Amino acid sequence: MRRPLLTCVAALALLLTGCTTGSEGPDDGVVRLRFQSLAWQQESVDANRELVKEWNATHPDVQVDYVQGSWDSVHDQLLTSFEGGEAPDIIHDASDDLADFAYGGDLADLRPLLSARLRADIPARSWETTTFGEGVYGVPFLQEPRVIIANRRILESSGVRVPTPEKPWSWTEFRQITQDLTRSMGPGRYAVAWPLKEPVSVSLNLGLSAGGQLFHRESDGRVTVRFTEADAVVPGTVHDQVVTDRTAPRTTLGSGGSDTLPGLFAGKYAMVPLGFAYRQQIAQQAPKGFEWTVLPAPAGSAGLTQGVSPQTLSIAESSPHKKEAAAFLDFFLRPGNMVRLARGDWMLPTGTAALADPTLHTARDGWATGAAVAEKLSPAPAQSVRGYPEWKDKVATPAFQEFYSGAIDTAELRRRLVEDGNRVLARYQRR
């Protein structure tokens, strides 16, 4: 008698769960959408919440509930929510995290849902970052190039050539510049600090400037890893600065970007390569009198090209209100609103109308440098690679960390990325 009772109880529990999760609310005719945002900087959180409030004030029949998520746990949290049938209707993520969810059927194909205005406003190269197979599974809306934040006084007093987007340093010149700077700065100080706690995206995305690609799609659609001379340019430069030239400290290799800021402010480092959004922390935390400038990352055979994984907004395939969610996205990503989101996150919008906004082209805080680099942003090499998260965590991260510290050489780095890496990717591409 206990088994049928438990079965009934379980069925009742599932029924009740289905009635209390997802987008359904009180039976009052109002559509309720859950929007999980990963905004974390206060200006960004405020901008997101304000836009949700504005939508709700003018759309009484479609109300959006703001749900705070976290970048630190979003992948695992989404896996759990998809498997449990509790995914938010509107999902904030990054394009390099979407592949497994898109191929797994968890995200809605947005092609029949998006407005013509929004489709036309965002360039094709940005849409490529969220295109998997034949479908489009996210709207890329914010992008963050890598730049160099420099101590203006140290740079100018040294007499080295200061790069511009029109005439950037080459990777060879960058290495020479760091040698000259370190000599002029004196003992115990370094020209550049590389915060490489997460080394993979930095290595791959900046590697595009030198013609590196690393991931190659074969004629049968499968992706393999090949490490060429072009792929070795950027990692080799960093390795030589740390191990050979000693123009970059070994101690920052395991650090996050924020960890290097005190040293930058104190003049221990003249330059730190960082994501564009770090400018907010610098503007807020720099001591009085600290003068800083934003420089473009070095250029290689492909110029200022670098890979980027834009922030994205997706709609869950399980959402019963996809059309209403798409209407909210169209409002949320109007040009003026996209500018508000970009400024709140100290990043750059993907939309051409928003990117043309004059406030994003001022010299103050390096906005103009970032806007110039934005024209050269391309999809990150790993964008559509199934199994990339595992490849990154189990193979590439430890391999790059050991290479940058001098524990392994280029040949061993190549072997691990290619041989070990292809074994991981093969498991995701079995037919």
Tab-separated table of C-alpha atoms in Angstrom, residues 53-335:
chain	number	residue	atom	x	y	z
A	53	LYS	CA	10.815	49.233	-13.771
A	54	GLU	CA	10.170	51.368	-16.864
A	55	TRP	CA	8.900	48.365	-18.804
A	56	ASN	CA	6.601	47.276	-15.981
A	57	ALA	CA	5.169	50.781	-15.664
A	58	THR	CA	4.084	50.796	-19.315
A	59	HIS	CA	3.170	47.114	-19.761
A	60	PRO	CA	0.678	46.170	-17.041
A	61	ASP	CA	-0.250	42.942	-18.840
A	62	VAL	CA	3.371	41.691	-19.096
A	63	GLN	CA	5.354	42.093	-15.911
A	64	VAL	CA	9.055	41.285	-15.554
A	65	ASP	CA	10.553	40.070	-12.288
A	66	TYR	CA	14.241	40.912	-11.862
A	67	VAL	CA	16.269	37.959	-10.550
A	68	GLN	CA	19.898	38.481	-9.497
A	69	GLY	CA	22.332	35.853	-10.738
A	70	SER	CA	26.109	35.512	-10.468
A	71	TRP	CA	28.839	35.139	-13.089
A	72	ASP	CA	30.729	32.826	-10.730
A	73	SER	CA	28.090	30.112	-10.824
A	74	VAL	CA	25.925	30.805	-13.860
A	75	HIS	CA	26.878	27.755	-15.955
A	76	ASP	CA	26.184	25.190	-13.237
A	77	GLN	CA	23.117	27.085	-12.059
A	78	LEU	CA	21.651	27.081	-15.573
A	79	LEU	CA	22.384	23.373	-15.991
A	80	THR	CA	20.448	22.675	-12.822
A	81	SER	CA	17.575	24.969	-13.715
A	82	PHE	CA	17.200	23.510	-17.218
A	83	GLU	CA	17.238	19.960	-15.902
A	84	GLY	CA	14.735	20.855	-13.183
A	85	GLY	CA	12.382	22.743	-15.486
A	86	GLU	CA	12.864	25.976	-13.567
A	87	ALA	CA	14.856	28.081	-16.007
A	88	PRO	CA	14.170	31.828	-16.079
A	89	ASP	CA	12.370	33.081	-19.176
A	90	ILE	CA	15.106	35.597	-20.036
A	91	ILE	CA	18.695	34.579	-19.448
A	92	HIS	CA	21.741	36.844	-19.162
A	93	ASP	CA	24.987	35.035	-19.994
A	94	ALA	CA	28.050	35.246	-22.251
A	95	SER	CA	28.266	33.905	-25.780
A	96	ASP	CA	31.079	31.448	-25.030
A	97	ASP	CA	28.834	29.719	-22.493
A	98	LEU	CA	25.902	29.134	-24.851
A	99	ALA	CA	27.058	26.328	-27.149
A	100	ASP	CA	26.123	23.346	-24.984
A	101	PHE	CA	22.782	24.920	-24.020
A	102	ALA	CA	21.990	25.776	-27.647
A	103	TYR	CA	22.874	22.349	-29.019
A	104	GLY	CA	21.140	20.746	-26.053
A	105	GLY	CA	17.786	22.338	-26.905
A	106	ASP	CA	17.605	24.486	-23.769
A	107	LEU	CA	17.517	27.856	-25.554
A	108	ALA	CA	14.953	29.145	-28.031
A	109	ASP	CA	15.944	29.927	-31.603
A	110	LEU	CA	15.433	33.676	-31.733
A	111	ARG	CA	15.198	34.095	-35.496
A	112	PRO	CA	11.379	34.114	-35.675
A	113	LEU	CA	11.073	36.166	-32.489
A	114	LEU	CA	13.362	39.183	-32.893
A	115	SER	CA	12.265	42.456	-34.444
A	116	ALA	CA	13.735	43.542	-37.772
A	117	ARG	CA	15.097	46.659	-36.067
A	118	LEU	CA	17.131	44.699	-33.551
A	119	ARG	CA	18.404	42.211	-36.137
A	120	ALA	CA	19.591	45.017	-38.405
A	121	ASP	CA	21.156	47.132	-35.645
A	122	ILE	CA	23.663	44.520	-34.483
A	123	PRO	CA	26.461	43.680	-36.978
A	124	ALA	CA	26.737	40.229	-38.521
A	125	ARG	CA	30.077	39.595	-36.809
A	126	SER	CA	28.360	39.958	-33.437
A	127	TRP	CA	25.465	37.683	-34.425
A	128	GLU	CA	28.069	35.056	-35.323
A	129	THR	CA	28.918	34.772	-31.617
A	130	THR	CA	25.437	33.456	-30.818
A	131	THR	CA	24.796	31.405	-33.955
A	132	PHE	CA	25.034	27.649	-33.469
A	133	GLY	CA	24.183	25.473	-36.438
A	134	GLU	CA	21.299	27.180	-38.218
A	135	GLY	CA	19.839	28.936	-35.173
A	136	VAL	CA	20.483	32.129	-33.205
A	137	TYR	CA	20.296	31.534	-29.472
A	138	GLY	CA	21.167	34.851	-27.881
A	139	VAL	CA	21.265	38.579	-28.508
A	140	PRO	CA	24.847	39.869	-28.112
A	141	PHE	CA	24.498	43.302	-26.529
A	142	LEU	CA	27.622	44.265	-24.556
A	143	GLN	CA	31.249	43.652	-25.531
A	144	GLU	CA	34.544	44.184	-23.762
A	145	PRO	CA	37.832	44.518	-25.633
A	146	ARG	CA	41.167	43.988	-23.934
A	147	VAL	CA	43.131	47.185	-23.490
A	148	ILE	CA	46.238	48.294	-21.621
A	149	ILE	CA	45.771	50.562	-18.610
A	150	ALA	CA	48.958	52.575	-18.146
A	151	ASN	CA	50.453	54.967	-15.620
A	152	ARG	CA	50.607	58.099	-17.754
A	153	ARG	CA	53.483	59.725	-15.868
A	154	ILE	CA	55.754	56.682	-16.077
A	155	LEU	CA	54.982	56.209	-19.737
A	156	GLU	CA	55.603	59.817	-20.737
A	157	SER	CA	58.723	60.280	-18.618
A	158	SER	CA	60.348	57.196	-20.146
A	159	GLY	CA	60.265	58.627	-23.653
A	160	VAL	CA	58.847	55.464	-25.260
A	161	ARG	CA	56.446	55.787	-28.140
A	162	VAL	CA	52.865	55.880	-26.920
A	163	PRO	CA	50.600	53.781	-29.163
A	164	THR	CA	47.252	54.829	-30.601
A	165	PRO	CA	44.522	52.797	-32.327
A	166	GLU	CA	45.806	54.228	-35.616
A	167	LYS	CA	49.411	53.256	-34.842
A	168	PRO	CA	49.521	50.549	-32.182
A	169	TRP	CA	52.536	48.659	-30.936
A	170	SER	CA	53.337	45.386	-32.667
A	171	TRP	CA	53.877	42.401	-30.369
A	172	THR	CA	57.608	42.584	-31.100
A	173	GLU	CA	57.684	46.300	-30.301
A	174	PHE	CA	55.637	45.709	-27.161
A	175	ARG	CA	58.280	43.313	-25.859
A	176	GLN	CA	61.032	45.842	-26.600
A	177	ILE	CA	59.031	48.662	-24.991
A	178	THR	CA	58.681	46.652	-21.785
A	179	GLN	CA	62.434	46.091	-21.711
A	180	ASP	CA	63.095	49.820	-22.091
A	181	LEU	CA	60.475	50.731	-19.512
A	182	THR	CA	61.726	48.263	-16.904
A	183	ARG	CA	65.286	49.600	-17.206
A	184	SER	CA	64.066	53.162	-16.752
A	185	MET	CA	61.877	52.335	-13.739
A	186	GLY	CA	64.601	50.892	-11.521
A	187	PRO	CA	64.928	47.773	-9.321
A	188	GLY	CA	61.827	46.016	-8.036
A	189	ARG	CA	59.516	47.544	-10.608
A	190	TYR	CA	58.154	46.142	-13.841
A	191	ALA	CA	56.900	47.512	-17.116
A	192	VAL	CA	53.862	45.236	-17.259
A	193	ALA	CA	51.896	42.969	-14.960
A	194	TRP	CA	49.884	40.132	-16.474
A	195	PRO	CA	46.967	39.039	-14.254
A	196	LEU	CA	46.353	35.572	-15.659
A	197	LYS	CA	44.266	33.731	-13.108
A	198	GLU	CA	42.003	32.936	-16.089
A	199	PRO	CA	44.628	32.648	-18.871
A	200	VAL	CA	42.689	30.925	-21.630
A	201	SER	CA	40.374	33.639	-22.946
A	202	VAL	CA	43.173	36.217	-22.791
A	203	SER	CA	45.542	33.975	-24.741
A	204	LEU	CA	43.016	32.964	-27.381
A	205	ASN	CA	41.308	36.316	-27.878
A	206	LEU	CA	44.482	38.399	-28.134
A	207	GLY	CA	45.991	35.647	-30.283
A	208	LEU	CA	43.623	36.547	-33.124
A	209	SER	CA	45.649	39.714	-33.690
A	210	ALA	CA	48.636	37.571	-34.693
A	211	GLY	CA	46.555	35.330	-36.931
A	212	GLY	CA	46.089	32.586	-34.339
A	213	GLN	CA	42.881	30.592	-34.364
A	214	LEU	CA	43.640	27.356	-32.460
A	215	PHE	CA	40.220	25.820	-33.152
A	216	HIS	CA	39.606	24.645	-36.712
A	217	ARG	CA	36.354	23.274	-38.117
A	218	GLU	CA	36.909	20.405	-40.537
A	219	SER	CA	34.853	19.621	-43.648
A	220	ASP	CA	32.719	17.148	-41.677
A	221	GLY	CA	31.838	19.829	-39.150
A	222	ARG	CA	34.055	18.526	-36.384
A	223	VAL	CA	36.379	20.907	-34.516
A	224	THR	CA	40.019	20.105	-33.832
A	225	VAL	CA	42.826	21.972	-32.098
A	226	ARG	CA	45.945	22.960	-34.052
A	227	PHE	CA	48.675	25.084	-32.458
A	228	THR	CA	50.534	27.005	-35.180
A	229	GLU	CA	53.320	29.581	-35.128
A	230	ALA	CA	50.650	32.290	-35.207
A	231	ASP	CA	49.026	30.785	-32.101
A	232	ALA	CA	52.393	30.963	-30.315
A	233	VAL	CA	53.005	34.710	-30.795
A	234	VAL	CA	50.993	36.070	-27.868
A	235	PRO	CA	51.740	33.271	-25.363
A	236	GLY	CA	55.391	33.439	-26.372
A	237	THR	CA	55.528	37.191	-25.748
A	238	VAL	CA	54.045	36.851	-22.271
A	239	HIS	CA	56.315	33.916	-21.434
A	240	ASP	CA	59.406	35.815	-22.537
A	241	GLN	CA	58.435	38.909	-20.551
A	242	VAL	CA	58.032	36.825	-17.397
A	243	VAL	CA	60.740	34.188	-17.740
A	244	THR	CA	63.422	35.617	-20.046
A	245	ASP	CA	63.275	39.406	-19.879
A	246	ARG	CA	61.836	39.699	-16.363
A	247	THR	CA	59.887	42.741	-17.430
A	248	ALA	CA	56.737	41.219	-15.928
A	249	PRO	CA	56.498	39.706	-12.431
A	250	ARG	CA	55.805	36.024	-11.979
A	251	THR	CA	53.769	36.823	-8.857
A	252	THR	CA	50.763	38.273	-10.730
A	253	LEU	CA	50.222	35.265	-13.006
A	254	GLY	CA	47.761	33.758	-10.547
A	255	SER	CA	46.044	37.063	-9.844
A	256	GLY	CA	42.789	38.526	-11.020
A	257	GLY	CA	42.723	41.947	-12.626
A	258	SER	CA	41.637	43.737	-9.452
A	259	ASP	CA	44.588	42.285	-7.559
A	260	THR	CA	47.053	44.205	-9.736
A	261	LEU	CA	45.505	47.628	-9.237
A	262	PRO	CA	47.295	48.518	-5.956
A	263	GLY	CA	50.635	47.824	-7.654
A	264	LEU	CA	49.622	49.948	-10.645
A	265	PHE	CA	48.596	52.829	-8.375
A	266	ALA	CA	51.858	52.552	-6.414
A	267	GLY	CA	54.033	52.650	-9.545
A	268	LYS	CA	55.246	49.073	-9.164
A	269	TYR	CA	53.874	48.323	-12.637
A	270	ALA	CA	53.684	50.793	-15.484
A	271	MET	CA	50.999	48.896	-17.410
A	272	VAL	CA	48.370	46.208	-16.867
A	273	PRO	CA	46.426	44.542	-19.720
A	274	LEU	CA	42.806	44.404	-18.562
A	275	GLY	CA	39.265	44.167	-19.784
A	276	PHE	CA	37.733	47.511	-20.720
A	277	ALA	CA	35.304	47.452	-17.780
A	278	TYR	CA	38.124	47.650	-15.224
A	279	ARG	CA	38.232	51.377	-15.920
A	280	GLN	CA	35.375	51.791	-13.469
A	281	GLN	CA	37.397	50.366	-10.592
A	282	ILE	CA	40.355	52.515	-11.546
A	283	ALA	CA	38.250	55.676	-11.717
A	284	GLN	CA	36.744	54.895	-8.314
A	285	GLN	CA	39.773	53.527	-6.482
A	286	ALA	CA	42.791	55.397	-7.848
A	287	PRO	CA	44.474	57.673	-5.322
A	288	LYS	CA	44.228	61.397	-5.806
A	289	GLY	CA	46.699	62.608	-8.416
A	290	PHE	CA	47.097	59.254	-10.152
A	291	GLU	CA	47.145	59.833	-13.906
A	292	TRP	CA	46.162	56.945	-16.141
A	293	THR	CA	45.507	56.343	-19.791
A	294	VAL	CA	43.988	53.626	-21.948
A	295	LEU	CA	46.096	52.125	-24.742
A	296	PRO	CA	45.087	49.628	-27.436
A	297	ALA	CA	46.404	46.098	-27.114
A	298	PRO	CA	49.347	45.292	-29.418
A	299	ALA	CA	48.623	44.412	-33.033
A	300	GLY	CA	49.903	41.535	-35.110
A	301	SER	CA	49.504	40.437	-38.703
A	302	ALA	CA	45.724	40.835	-38.354
A	303	GLY	CA	45.996	44.328	-36.901
A	304	LEU	CA	43.998	45.191	-33.798
A	305	THR	CA	41.684	42.210	-34.272
A	306	GLN	CA	40.863	40.419	-31.069
A	307	GLY	CA	38.289	37.889	-30.036
A	308	VAL	CA	35.388	38.774	-27.829
A	309	SER	CA	32.593	36.865	-26.157
A	310	PRO	CA	29.792	39.407	-25.786
A	311	GLN	CA	27.297	39.380	-22.972
A	312	THR	CA	24.065	37.918	-24.248
A	313	LEU	CA	20.344	37.728	-23.571
A	314	SER	CA	18.568	34.483	-24.424
A	315	ILE	CA	15.080	33.059	-24.045
A	316	ALA	CA	14.537	29.633	-22.523
A	317	GLU	CA	13.006	27.076	-24.865
A	318	SER	CA	10.736	26.051	-21.986
A	319	SER	CA	9.282	29.540	-21.586
A	320	PRO	CA	5.562	29.603	-22.429
A	321	HIS	CA	5.800	33.319	-23.216
A	322	LYS	CA	8.541	33.615	-25.836
A	323	LYS	CA	6.852	36.400	-27.829
A	324	GLU	CA	6.402	38.542	-24.721
A	325	ALA	CA	10.020	37.880	-23.695
A	326	ALA	CA	11.203	38.935	-27.163
A	327	ALA	CA	9.148	42.144	-26.914
A	328	PHE	CA	10.881	42.922	-23.621
A	329	LEU	CA	14.295	42.329	-25.235
A	330	ASP	CA	13.391	44.720	-28.040
A	331	PHE	CA	12.562	47.399	-25.462
A	332	PHE	CA	15.542	46.606	-23.246
A	333	LEU	CA	17.948	46.889	-26.191
A	334	ARG	CA	16.707	50.049	-27.848
A	335	PRO	CA	19.743	52.214	-28.768
